[in-house]
Amino acid sequence: MTDPNPLSQGLERLPVAPTNLVIFGGTGDLAKRKLLPAIYNLAHEGALPERFNLVGVSRSDMPDDDYRGLAIEAIRAFSRTKPDEAVLEKLLDEIRYIPGTFDDPQVYESLVATLAELDRNAGEPMARTFYISTAPEFFPLIVEKLGDHGLNVHDGADVRIVIEKPFGTSLAEAIDLNKRVLEVFEERQVFRIDHYLGKETVQNMLAFRFANGMFEPLWNRNYIDHVQITAAEDIGIGTRAGYYDKAGALRDLVQNHMLQLLTLLCMEPPVVFSADEVRDEKVKVLHAIKTPEKIDGMAVRAQYSRGVVAGVEVNGYLDEPGVPEDSSTETFAALRLEVDNWRWAGVPFYLRTAKRLARRVTEIAVILKPVPHMAFGGQHVPANQLVLTMQPNEGVSLSLGAKVPGTRMTIRPVNMEFLYGTAFISQSPEAYERLILDAMRGDATLFTRNDEIEALWGIIDPILEAWERDKSSTVPQYDAGSSGPKEADALLLPGHVWRRL
Amino acid sequence: MSEDIWAEQDTNPDAIEAALRELLHERHAANEALAPARVLNLVVIVDREWKGEIANRLERAGRYHASRTVLCTVETGRTKLDAVATVSYQEPQGSALGVMHENVEIDLGPSHLRALPTIVDPILIGEIPTVVWSPHGHQDAVDALLPLIDVMLLDSDDMDDPTEAFARAEHLREHAYVVDLAWLRTTPWRERLAATFDLPERLPALREIHELEVRHRETSMASALLLAGWLSSRLQWAGSHLLLWDGRIAGQAHNFNGDVVVALRTAEQEAPGLAGVTVSCTDGRSLSLQRGEGGLDASERTADGAERTWKILGASRGEGGILGEGVRQALLRDPTYVPALDAARDLCPA
């Protein structure tokens, strides 16, 4: 182990080794909307490595100059800060573009030559980060080709690979993809990205749980009655029918984002906040979730039908452009899960996600058990609820019973609220900025490990298979703009109700 | 941006506080999606003739606004308090929430300064940190406020004599956490020097440094000394007072391997702060960073004499950005400032 750099102590932004960042899918939507603007913002803030080069790889045939133009346009359109022209020019001054299909050996030969030239210019071997933001079917192909051309290792510098989601569409695919990736790269080189983990409010869950002594005594089966995790969207699938109809709500949001939220909520405190310590604890939670073979009563799916959202009449899912008329893809998924371990045994965790619901909200509601005896004339007082909201209004609220002013002892719930916007000065950076920097730095804490991804799929796979087998029954429908199908109520144990959206 | 305004002549702190409470209450009643920011209080003490300039700097601090800013404007001959209280907000769209910020401007006279805590305290929001910034001196007023405050925002570059500026910072840090804008001007330089030596194969070179030159605008010697003090403290150099020598201010510090020449040189530059840094090692290697358009221009000479140049990207934050960063830093704690300040005091020109 080398001595720590004495100059790094106290710096808010830790140094990142000189890096060449290669984006596969460099002309794609993700690159244009998120990756290139995130890289620009890192440059603007002075957070990029002291030596940094950007290389785009994609199918479209164009010279470097045209790719520079595309990148400038994307950054101007989607950057969260107004670009400083001098920084923008210098960032893209030396940008390189390699055209070709991802199975073409010429692409990788050009990449080898380009990266070697950039190293020569720098006078030293620079770290390499390959960011795979292509369609998922190209993930294994690109990984294998990188290995074939010796791009998985680099003498004197680190090589890392960032793989976008979805990482497989089933457990079998995830296992296969892991195997193929790990035949070429070591696990420490692999960064499976779920941008949700880069969000400040998601990371704040760890701070909230492990930096506040008041919650720990309550954070278990003795005091928590049940938990509801909701990721509701008011929008439909838009122009994403091609992707969405193959994926569905379960793969799109539950398998990754929502189960990640659940693990952060349920995990034991790590000894230290290091990548493997945190991920070890998350994996333990996932292993404690057992999906029964018969999913009746623990999983519900549905599709939105025609309805009204924000006063405007909207199509049903089957009427959306590009959706097959006999599609059984779910746009609503709700689950009841149990985390079968000492802390959480018997506590139901309800997960619910959908398109075209009444409003957009992502939240975790922890509903505590009611008081054992109500001394105030038998009136019903709702149990305390702790609600962590990720969007649209990032914050935490705690509902408490309080006396209504007057001559009678009437109790009603009131909220104590903490809102991010009122309690901190700075804006949250885009999740991709944080994650790109972490990947270049080699910090995998906010990325998904191989065993974690397989454990995630292990929970979802039986449900997907059961729905796949069940071709005979029709998929329940819910009105667009509503709070979901009534069938979802069947998941709830006696005394529980879905939180109002 | 919308504003609700209250104003009163010959007023008092209770009336101001009541007016703010009423403004917030009325606005929240009109739109429940608006909530008051509750991050920190900022008390600013300024001379009346420079009020506009300070107000502009606060405006240019960008998104880093204090929750409640109390601007105390000192006017010679004034005996009564006049005040304007403003609640500003952007009406939120859809289901989003909006944040309200409060500004109070109090016109007061020099005779009020010693009793400033009795004027300011009733107006501050409780349970959140209070930051004081007094860019035009008024040290008596600041000292009077010390029991009330958590963070002192100052700019050691504002004083002509860095020895005096650092002594002031040292005095203040006994009472409050000090955020020094002169220190914040060195942040990009510190980050880049740290990055340069971060690779394991480069780390040993830190012990080989035998010369450090810091170039700075004439009015920013404190920033230059703080950067030299930072390196000195991080690398455990023993420094001594610099002297005017060979057209520059220079002297020697001592590290494990011998002497280190520490030199400060003034440079023509419009922006306050540093203009460049050069670090040279005993084996002939050197790294030079120079302020340039779109970031820092880096040039490196290796032990065998090969030279390379490149650009380190980063937008200039400007003085507005530095002030905004100062406000943001009030919520953080930097453990390296005090050792750097102590070392900078050792290096101050005799």
Short mmCIF file of N, CA and C in Angstrom, two decimals, chain A residues 161-245:
data_model
loop_
_atom_site.label_atom_id
_atom_site.label_comp_id
_atom_site.label_asym_id
_atom_site.label_seq_id
_atom_site.Cartn_x
_atom_site.Cartn_y
_atom_site.Cartn_z
N ILE A 161 -14.31 -0.23 -17.19
CA ILE A 161 -15.41 -0.27 -18.15
C ILE A 161 -16.71 0.03 -17.42
N VAL A 162 -17.46 0.96 -17.97
CA VAL A 162 -18.76 1.33 -17.39
C VAL A 162 -19.83 0.74 -18.31
N ILE A 163 -20.72 -0.03 -17.74
CA ILE A 163 -21.76 -0.68 -18.55
C ILE A 163 -23.12 -0.13 -18.13
N GLU A 164 -23.83 0.41 -19.09
CA GLU A 164 -25.14 1.01 -18.83
C GLU A 164 -26.16 -0.08 -18.51
N LYS A 165 -27.28 0.34 -18.00
CA LYS A 165 -28.37 -0.60 -17.80
C LYS A 165 -29.19 -0.69 -19.09
N PRO A 166 -29.90 -1.73 -19.38
CA PRO A 166 -30.13 -2.88 -18.50
C PRO A 166 -29.00 -3.91 -18.61
N PHE A 167 -28.61 -4.43 -17.46
CA PHE A 167 -27.59 -5.47 -17.44
C PHE A 167 -28.33 -6.81 -17.51
N GLY A 168 -28.66 -7.21 -18.73
CA GLY A 168 -29.46 -8.41 -18.94
C GLY A 168 -30.94 -8.10 -18.84
N THR A 169 -31.75 -9.03 -19.34
CA THR A 169 -33.19 -8.85 -19.21
C THR A 169 -33.80 -9.99 -18.39
N SER A 170 -32.92 -10.86 -17.88
CA SER A 170 -33.37 -11.97 -17.03
C SER A 170 -32.16 -12.43 -16.23
N LEU A 171 -32.40 -13.29 -15.27
CA LEU A 171 -31.28 -13.81 -14.47
C LEU A 171 -30.28 -14.54 -15.35
N ALA A 172 -30.80 -15.37 -16.27
CA ALA A 172 -29.90 -16.15 -17.13
C ALA A 172 -29.03 -15.22 -17.97
N GLU A 173 -29.65 -14.17 -18.51
CA GLU A 173 -28.87 -13.22 -19.32
C GLU A 173 -27.85 -12.47 -18.49
N ALA A 174 -28.25 -12.11 -17.27
CA ALA A 174 -27.32 -11.38 -16.40
C ALA A 174 -26.13 -12.26 -16.04
N ILE A 175 -26.41 -13.54 -15.75
CA ILE A 175 -25.31 -14.46 -15.41
C ILE A 175 -24.39 -14.60 -16.62
N ASP A 176 -25.01 -14.76 -17.79
CA ASP A 176 -24.21 -14.94 -19.00
C ASP A 176 -23.37 -13.68 -19.29
N LEU A 177 -24.00 -12.51 -19.13
CA LEU A 177 -23.28 -11.27 -19.41
C LEU A 177 -22.15 -11.07 -18.40
N ASN A 178 -22.44 -11.35 -17.13
CA ASN A 178 -21.38 -11.28 -16.11
C ASN A 178 -20.21 -12.17 -16.49
N LYS A 179 -20.55 -13.40 -16.91
CA LYS A 179 -19.50 -14.37 -17.26
C LYS A 179 -18.65 -13.82 -18.40
N ARG A 180 -19.33 -13.29 -19.40
CA ARG A 180 -18.59 -12.81 -20.58
C ARG A 180 -17.77 -11.57 -20.25
N VAL A 181 -18.32 -10.71 -19.40
CA VAL A 181 -17.56 -9.51 -19.01
C VAL A 181 -16.36 -9.90 -18.17
N LEU A 182 -16.59 -10.84 -17.24
CA LEU A 182 -15.51 -11.19 -16.31
C LEU A 182 -14.47 -12.13 -16.93
N GLU A 183 -14.76 -12.62 -18.12
CA GLU A 183 -13.71 -13.34 -18.86
C GLU A 183 -12.68 -12.36 -19.43
N VAL A 184 -13.10 -11.12 -19.56
CA VAL A 184 -12.21 -10.12 -20.17
C VAL A 184 -11.66 -9.15 -19.11
N PHE A 185 -12.55 -8.70 -18.24
CA PHE A 185 -12.15 -7.72 -17.22
C PHE A 185 -12.25 -8.35 -15.83
N GLU A 186 -11.47 -7.81 -14.90
CA GLU A 186 -11.64 -8.21 -13.51
C GLU A 186 -12.79 -7.41 -12.92
N GLU A 187 -13.42 -7.97 -11.89
CA GLU A 187 -14.58 -7.29 -11.30
C GLU A 187 -14.25 -5.86 -10.86
N ARG A 188 -13.02 -5.65 -10.34
CA ARG A 188 -12.67 -4.31 -9.87
C ARG A 188 -12.62 -3.30 -11.01
N GLN A 189 -12.58 -3.79 -12.26
CA GLN A 189 -12.55 -2.88 -13.41
C GLN A 189 -13.96 -2.55 -13.92
N VAL A 190 -14.95 -3.27 -13.42
CA VAL A 190 -16.29 -3.19 -14.02
C VAL A 190 -17.21 -2.30 -13.18
N PHE A 191 -17.86 -1.36 -13.85
CA PHE A 191 -18.75 -0.41 -13.18
C PHE A 191 -20.12 -0.49 -13.86
N ARG A 192 -21.04 -1.27 -13.23
CA ARG A 192 -22.39 -1.41 -13.79
C ARG A 192 -23.21 -0.24 -13.26
N ILE A 193 -23.64 0.59 -14.16
CA ILE A 193 -24.21 1.87 -13.71
C ILE A 193 -25.73 1.78 -13.56
N ASP A 194 -26.21 2.33 -12.48
CA ASP A 194 -27.63 2.61 -12.33
C ASP A 194 -27.67 4.06 -11.85
N HIS A 195 -28.01 4.97 -12.74
CA HIS A 195 -27.81 6.39 -12.43
C HIS A 195 -28.60 6.82 -11.20
N TYR A 196 -29.59 6.02 -10.82
CA TYR A 196 -30.38 6.35 -9.65
C TYR A 196 -29.51 6.46 -8.40
N LEU A 197 -28.49 5.59 -8.35
CA LEU A 197 -27.62 5.60 -7.17
C LEU A 197 -26.76 6.85 -7.09
N GLY A 198 -26.66 7.58 -8.20
CA GLY A 198 -25.88 8.82 -8.20
C GLY A 198 -26.68 10.01 -7.72
N LYS A 199 -27.98 9.81 -7.48
CA LYS A 199 -28.81 10.93 -7.03
C LYS A 199 -28.52 11.24 -5.56
N GLU A 200 -28.44 12.51 -5.27
CA GLU A 200 -28.13 12.94 -3.91
C GLU A 200 -29.13 12.39 -2.89
N THR A 201 -30.40 12.40 -3.27
CA THR A 201 -31.41 11.98 -2.30
C THR A 201 -31.33 10.49 -2.00
N VAL A 202 -30.88 9.72 -2.98
CA VAL A 202 -30.73 8.29 -2.74
C VAL A 202 -29.54 8.06 -1.80
N GLN A 203 -28.44 8.78 -2.07
CA GLN A 203 -27.29 8.65 -1.17
C GLN A 203 -27.62 9.17 0.21
N ASN A 204 -28.51 10.15 0.26
CA ASN A 204 -28.87 10.72 1.55
C ASN A 204 -29.55 9.70 2.45
N MET A 205 -30.12 8.65 1.84
CA MET A 205 -30.74 7.62 2.68
C MET A 205 -29.71 7.01 3.61
N LEU A 206 -28.50 6.85 3.13
CA LEU A 206 -27.45 6.28 3.98
C LEU A 206 -27.09 7.25 5.10
N ALA A 207 -27.00 8.54 4.74
CA ALA A 207 -26.70 9.54 5.76
C ALA A 207 -27.84 9.59 6.78
N PHE A 208 -29.04 9.55 6.26
CA PHE A 208 -30.21 9.65 7.11
C PHE A 208 -30.25 8.49 8.12
N ARG A 209 -29.99 7.30 7.61
CA ARG A 209 -30.06 6.12 8.48
C ARG A 209 -28.88 6.02 9.42
N PHE A 210 -27.68 6.29 8.90
CA PHE A 210 -26.50 5.94 9.69
C PHE A 210 -25.81 7.14 10.33
N ALA A 211 -26.37 8.33 10.15
CA ALA A 211 -25.77 9.48 10.83
C ALA A 211 -26.74 10.06 11.86
N ASN A 212 -27.86 9.37 12.10
CA ASN A 212 -28.85 9.85 13.06
C ASN A 212 -29.22 8.73 14.03
N GLY A 213 -28.83 8.90 15.26
CA GLY A 213 -29.06 7.84 16.25
C GLY A 213 -30.52 7.61 16.56
N MET A 214 -31.38 8.61 16.29
CA MET A 214 -32.76 8.48 16.74
C MET A 214 -33.56 7.42 15.98
N PHE A 215 -33.13 7.09 14.76
CA PHE A 215 -33.95 6.15 13.97
C PHE A 215 -33.59 4.69 14.23
N GLU A 216 -32.33 4.43 14.54
CA GLU A 216 -31.87 3.05 14.63
C GLU A 216 -32.73 2.19 15.58
N PRO A 217 -33.08 2.69 16.78
CA PRO A 217 -33.87 1.84 17.67
C PRO A 217 -35.24 1.46 17.09
N LEU A 218 -35.75 2.28 16.17
CA LEU A 218 -37.07 2.03 15.58
C LEU A 218 -37.00 1.22 14.30
N TRP A 219 -35.79 1.06 13.77
CA TRP A 219 -35.64 0.58 12.39
C TRP A 219 -35.67 -0.94 12.34
N ASN A 220 -36.79 -1.51 12.69
CA ASN A 220 -36.88 -2.98 12.70
C ASN A 220 -38.34 -3.41 12.81
N ARG A 221 -38.52 -4.71 12.81
CA ARG A 221 -39.85 -5.31 12.81
C ARG A 221 -40.67 -4.94 14.05
N ASN A 222 -40.03 -4.54 15.12
CA ASN A 222 -40.79 -4.25 16.34
C ASN A 222 -41.58 -2.95 16.24
N TYR A 223 -41.08 -2.02 15.44
CA TYR A 223 -41.72 -0.70 15.38
C TYR A 223 -42.27 -0.34 14.00
N ILE A 224 -41.76 -1.03 12.98
CA ILE A 224 -42.22 -0.67 11.64
C ILE A 224 -43.29 -1.66 11.20
N ASP A 225 -44.42 -1.11 10.82
CA ASP A 225 -45.57 -1.93 10.43
C ASP A 225 -45.41 -2.41 8.99
N HIS A 226 -45.15 -1.49 8.09
CA HIS A 226 -44.91 -1.86 6.70
C HIS A 226 -44.25 -0.69 5.98
N VAL A 227 -43.79 -0.97 4.78
CA VAL A 227 -43.08 0.03 3.99
C VAL A 227 -43.70 0.07 2.60
N GLN A 228 -43.87 1.26 2.06
CA GLN A 228 -44.36 1.40 0.68
C GLN A 228 -43.34 2.19 -0.14
N ILE A 229 -42.89 1.60 -1.21
CA ILE A 229 -41.98 2.30 -2.11
C ILE A 229 -42.72 2.54 -3.42
N THR A 230 -42.82 3.79 -3.79
CA THR A 230 -43.61 4.16 -4.98
C THR A 230 -42.74 4.91 -5.98
N ALA A 231 -42.82 4.51 -7.23
CA ALA A 231 -42.18 5.29 -8.30
C ALA A 231 -43.24 5.48 -9.38
N ALA A 232 -43.96 6.58 -9.26
CA ALA A 232 -45.10 6.84 -10.16
C ALA A 232 -44.71 7.91 -11.17
N GLU A 233 -45.14 7.69 -12.40
CA GLU A 233 -44.91 8.71 -13.43
C GLU A 233 -46.26 9.09 -14.03
N ASP A 234 -46.40 10.33 -14.37
CA ASP A 234 -47.65 10.75 -15.01
C ASP A 234 -47.54 10.66 -16.54
N ILE A 235 -46.33 10.50 -17.05
CA ILE A 235 -46.15 10.43 -18.50
C ILE A 235 -46.36 8.99 -19.00
N GLY A 236 -46.62 8.88 -20.30
CA GLY A 236 -46.75 7.56 -20.91
C GLY A 236 -45.39 7.10 -21.43
N ILE A 237 -45.40 6.20 -22.39
CA ILE A 237 -44.12 5.67 -22.87
C ILE A 237 -43.53 6.54 -23.97
N GLY A 238 -44.28 7.54 -24.43
CA GLY A 238 -43.76 8.45 -25.45
C GLY A 238 -43.37 7.70 -26.71
N THR A 239 -42.14 7.92 -27.15
CA THR A 239 -41.68 7.27 -28.39
C THR A 239 -40.82 6.05 -28.09
N ARG A 240 -40.90 5.56 -26.86
CA ARG A 240 -39.99 4.47 -26.47
C ARG A 240 -40.65 3.09 -26.56
N ALA A 241 -41.66 2.96 -27.42
CA ALA A 241 -42.39 1.69 -27.49
C ALA A 241 -41.45 0.51 -27.77
N GLY A 242 -40.49 0.72 -28.66
CA GLY A 242 -39.58 -0.35 -29.04
C GLY A 242 -38.86 -0.93 -27.85
N TYR A 243 -38.37 -0.04 -26.99
CA TYR A 243 -37.69 -0.52 -25.77
C TYR A 243 -38.70 -1.00 -24.74
N TYR A 244 -39.71 -0.15 -24.50
CA TYR A 244 -40.56 -0.39 -23.34
C TYR A 244 -41.38 -1.67 -23.48
N ASP A 245 -41.85 -1.94 -24.69
CA ASP A 245 -42.70 -3.12 -24.82
C ASP A 245 -41.92 -4.40 -24.56
#
